[in-house]
């Protein structure tokens, strides 16, 4: 089943609870939280206190995408704050197996993220440990960037790797996903669809989410 993971990076931070409610009214079922540290990426966003603040305002799983150096140091704090899923960038994990185990040991679903220039082979040895693999379809750091078309082949290859290995991890895609790009990523095999700027817009959030999901479900051959 395809799901919309609405990215609150594009929401109005002064009204976060209302924004989350609108995205969910439109059909969003995963709350994607972009954590940036100003080191791994050239931007700073939010951390565990914001996760803790939004935890009571939604029943949706909180999907924390850590774009930070040294994620091991912060995994316990995200668990404590109420995160359900935590994904780490493969580029910063010297001991990736250990980091993924640490996430699982804290009762969260572990994911691994690959930047556009990182070969898929870098995660092959941990595919049986993850709940999801996140393919970045822009370079991380900012919302509203243009989708990188090469991502389609990467998603399709990852799906083949999953099928060949007989595994069932989910395939998440993030960056530049909008009404015009979502069908091709779904057809390639993605089923957790992150979108920020295509969803959050004053007065249009509910309709944007509904339209986005309509296109995604049609591409997946699902009846809605
Ligand atoms: C980018 C973030 C994304 C971002 C996507 O570094 O990881 O989750 O919010 O934003 P859009 O959907 O606007 O490309
Ligand atoms: Zn993200």
XYZ file of C-alpha atoms and ligand atoms in Angstrom:
239
model
C 0.000 0.000 0.000
C 1.357 3.436 -0.922
C 1.404 6.027 1.858
C 1.970 9.748 2.005
C 4.664 10.721 4.499
C 3.967 14.431 4.734
C 7.123 16.413 5.520
C 6.507 19.083 8.145
C 9.580 20.934 6.885
C 7.221 22.722 4.501
C 4.556 23.412 7.131
C 3.875 26.662 8.960
C 5.890 26.069 12.154
C 3.779 28.560 14.109
C 0.766 26.264 13.606
C 2.293 22.824 13.455
C -0.577 20.931 15.109
C -3.114 22.479 12.693
C -0.876 21.746 9.712
C -0.493 18.098 10.743
C -4.277 17.801 11.117
C -4.813 19.153 7.597
C -2.240 16.817 6.013
C -3.964 13.881 7.710
C -7.413 15.065 6.725
C -6.108 14.844 3.155
C -4.955 11.252 3.715
C -1.357 11.573 4.971
C -0.580 8.629 7.261
C 3.096 9.130 8.214
C 4.572 12.287 9.742
C 8.043 12.822 8.262
C 10.369 14.876 10.464
C 13.538 16.248 8.852
C 16.261 16.624 11.449
C 19.211 18.708 10.251
C 22.315 19.673 12.193
C 24.100 22.304 10.098
C 27.073 19.923 9.661
C 25.991 16.978 7.560
C 23.688 19.322 5.655
C 23.897 23.100 5.268
C 20.717 23.775 7.244
C 19.387 23.464 10.795
C 15.855 22.375 11.633
C 14.494 20.613 14.687
C 15.367 17.873 17.148
C 13.882 15.754 19.951
C 11.978 18.616 21.674
C 9.872 19.207 18.560
C 9.267 15.459 18.176
C 8.109 15.405 21.795
C 5.828 18.391 21.208
C 4.055 16.887 18.197
C 3.799 13.370 19.647
C 0.469 14.034 21.392
C -1.148 15.813 18.431
C -1.072 12.858 16.003
C -1.551 9.105 16.047
C 0.502 8.768 12.849
C 3.944 7.217 13.155
C 6.703 9.824 13.480
C 9.314 9.073 10.831
C 12.506 10.886 11.823
C 14.990 11.372 9.003
C 18.296 12.171 10.684
C 20.519 14.326 8.494
C 23.063 14.612 11.262
C 26.610 13.584 12.094
C 27.026 10.991 14.834
C 23.410 9.794 14.989
C 24.196 7.177 17.666
C 24.528 9.972 20.195
C 20.934 11.129 19.653
C 19.012 7.876 19.044
C 18.025 7.452 22.723
C 16.678 11.024 22.828
C 14.498 10.433 19.751
C 13.138 7.235 21.286
C 12.382 9.079 24.502
C 10.631 11.848 22.551
C 8.278 9.339 20.916
C 9.757 8.641 17.467
C 8.467 5.466 15.791
C 10.903 5.234 12.903
C 14.438 6.564 12.663
C 16.504 6.571 9.514
C 20.195 7.396 9.323
C 22.297 8.493 6.398
C 24.670 5.717 5.337
C 27.316 8.366 4.560
C 27.839 9.217 8.248
C 27.685 5.712 9.733
C 31.066 4.124 10.233
C 29.417 1.176 11.948
C 26.079 1.041 10.187
C 25.103 -2.391 11.484
C 25.630 -1.201 15.065
C 23.641 1.994 14.516
C 20.669 0.144 13.019
C 20.744 -2.317 15.906
C 20.782 0.602 18.352
C 17.620 2.017 16.753
C 15.899 -1.371 16.984
C 17.062 -1.844 20.573
C 15.273 1.393 21.407
C 12.010 -0.046 20.085
C 11.966 1.942 16.825
C 11.846 0.863 13.188
C 15.259 1.342 11.599
C 15.829 2.843 8.182
C 18.863 3.707 6.116
C 19.101 6.658 3.717
C 21.208 7.045 0.588
C 22.157 10.354 -0.978
C 21.836 10.594 -4.769
C 25.574 9.943 -5.295
C 25.833 6.969 -2.933
C 25.905 3.536 -4.623
C 23.081 1.174 -3.610
C 25.693 -1.483 -2.871
C 26.652 0.428 0.279
C 23.572 -0.883 2.064
C 23.428 -4.413 0.659
C 24.776 -6.039 3.824
C 22.135 -4.490 6.082
C 19.024 -4.945 3.961
C 17.786 -7.734 6.197
C 17.953 -5.425 9.258
C 15.906 -2.488 8.033
C 12.251 -1.626 8.017
C 12.774 0.818 5.151
C 15.388 2.151 2.759
C 15.097 5.817 1.862
C 16.303 6.893 -1.553
C 17.020 10.624 -1.633
C 15.813 12.085 -4.898
C 17.426 15.473 -4.169
C 20.553 16.360 -2.234
C 19.401 16.682 1.368
C 19.165 19.987 3.199
C 16.236 21.890 1.774
C 12.646 21.456 0.697
C 11.351 22.557 -2.675
C 14.209 21.233 -4.830
C 13.904 19.652 -8.235
C 13.507 15.863 -8.466
C 16.608 14.079 -9.814
C 15.355 11.713 -12.581
C 18.175 9.189 -12.062
C 16.357 8.259 -8.823
C 13.809 6.231 -10.807
C 16.402 3.660 -11.869
C 17.769 3.530 -8.349
C 14.340 2.725 -6.902
C 13.742 0.041 -9.546
C 17.147 -1.536 -8.871
C 16.534 -1.514 -5.129
C 13.203 -3.220 -5.663
C 14.944 -5.914 -7.716
C 17.519 -6.358 -4.956
C 14.686 -6.758 -2.445
C 12.813 -9.278 -4.568
C 15.948 -11.280 -5.335
C 16.794 -11.469 -1.625
C 13.195 -12.324 -0.688
C 13.023 -9.399 1.756
C 10.152 -7.074 2.568
C 11.623 -3.723 3.628
C 9.689 -0.709 2.409
C 11.071 1.704 -0.172
C 10.797 5.373 0.758
C 11.593 8.247 -1.578
C 12.211 11.847 -0.566
C 12.752 15.099 -2.433
C 10.924 16.808 -5.258
C 8.007 14.367 -5.138
C 4.920 16.118 -6.455
C 1.857 15.421 -8.562
C 3.994 15.241 -11.703
C 6.727 12.944 -10.337
C 4.854 10.674 -7.953
C 3.495 8.229 -10.543
C 6.928 7.332 -11.888
C 8.419 6.699 -8.432
C 5.464 4.494 -7.483
C 5.746 2.552 -10.746
C 9.456 2.040 -10.023
C 8.614 0.523 -6.617
C 8.463 3.222 -3.923
C 5.650 2.946 -1.377
C 6.496 5.510 1.323
C 6.230 8.826 -0.437
C 7.690 11.861 1.278
C 6.352 15.214 0.144
C 6.548 18.655 1.702
C 6.168 21.597 -0.629
C 3.693 19.703 -2.842
C 1.379 19.286 0.164
C 1.597 22.279 2.493
C 0.114 25.404 0.997
C -2.213 27.860 2.737
C -5.803 26.865 2.037
C -4.836 23.970 -0.234
C -3.197 21.370 2.009
C -6.132 18.961 2.245
C -6.826 19.016 -1.503
C -3.114 18.733 -2.345
C -2.766 15.615 -0.207
C -5.924 14.076 -1.680
C -4.830 14.759 -5.265
C -1.320 13.483 -4.581
C -2.661 10.221 -3.151
C -5.130 9.809 -5.983
C -2.279 9.925 -8.517
C -0.061 7.671 -6.376
C -2.762 5.033 -5.836
C -3.674 4.972 -9.507
C -0.001 4.402 -10.375
C 0.138 1.571 -7.838
C -3.005 0.009 -9.287
C -4.804 0.460 -5.962
C -8.467 1.299 -5.841
C -9.184 4.194 -3.516
C 15.185 17.348 2.175
C 14.270 16.617 3.106
C 12.926 16.379 2.565
C 12.136 17.623 2.224
C 11.375 17.327 0.967
O 16.471 17.330 2.687
O 14.817 15.356 3.480
O 12.151 15.522 3.407
O 11.228 18.011 3.224
O 10.803 18.487 0.539
P 10.057 18.610 -0.860
O 8.930 17.648 -0.849
O 9.615 20.027 -0.841
O 11.078 18.324 -1.924
Zn 13.412 13.895 4.614
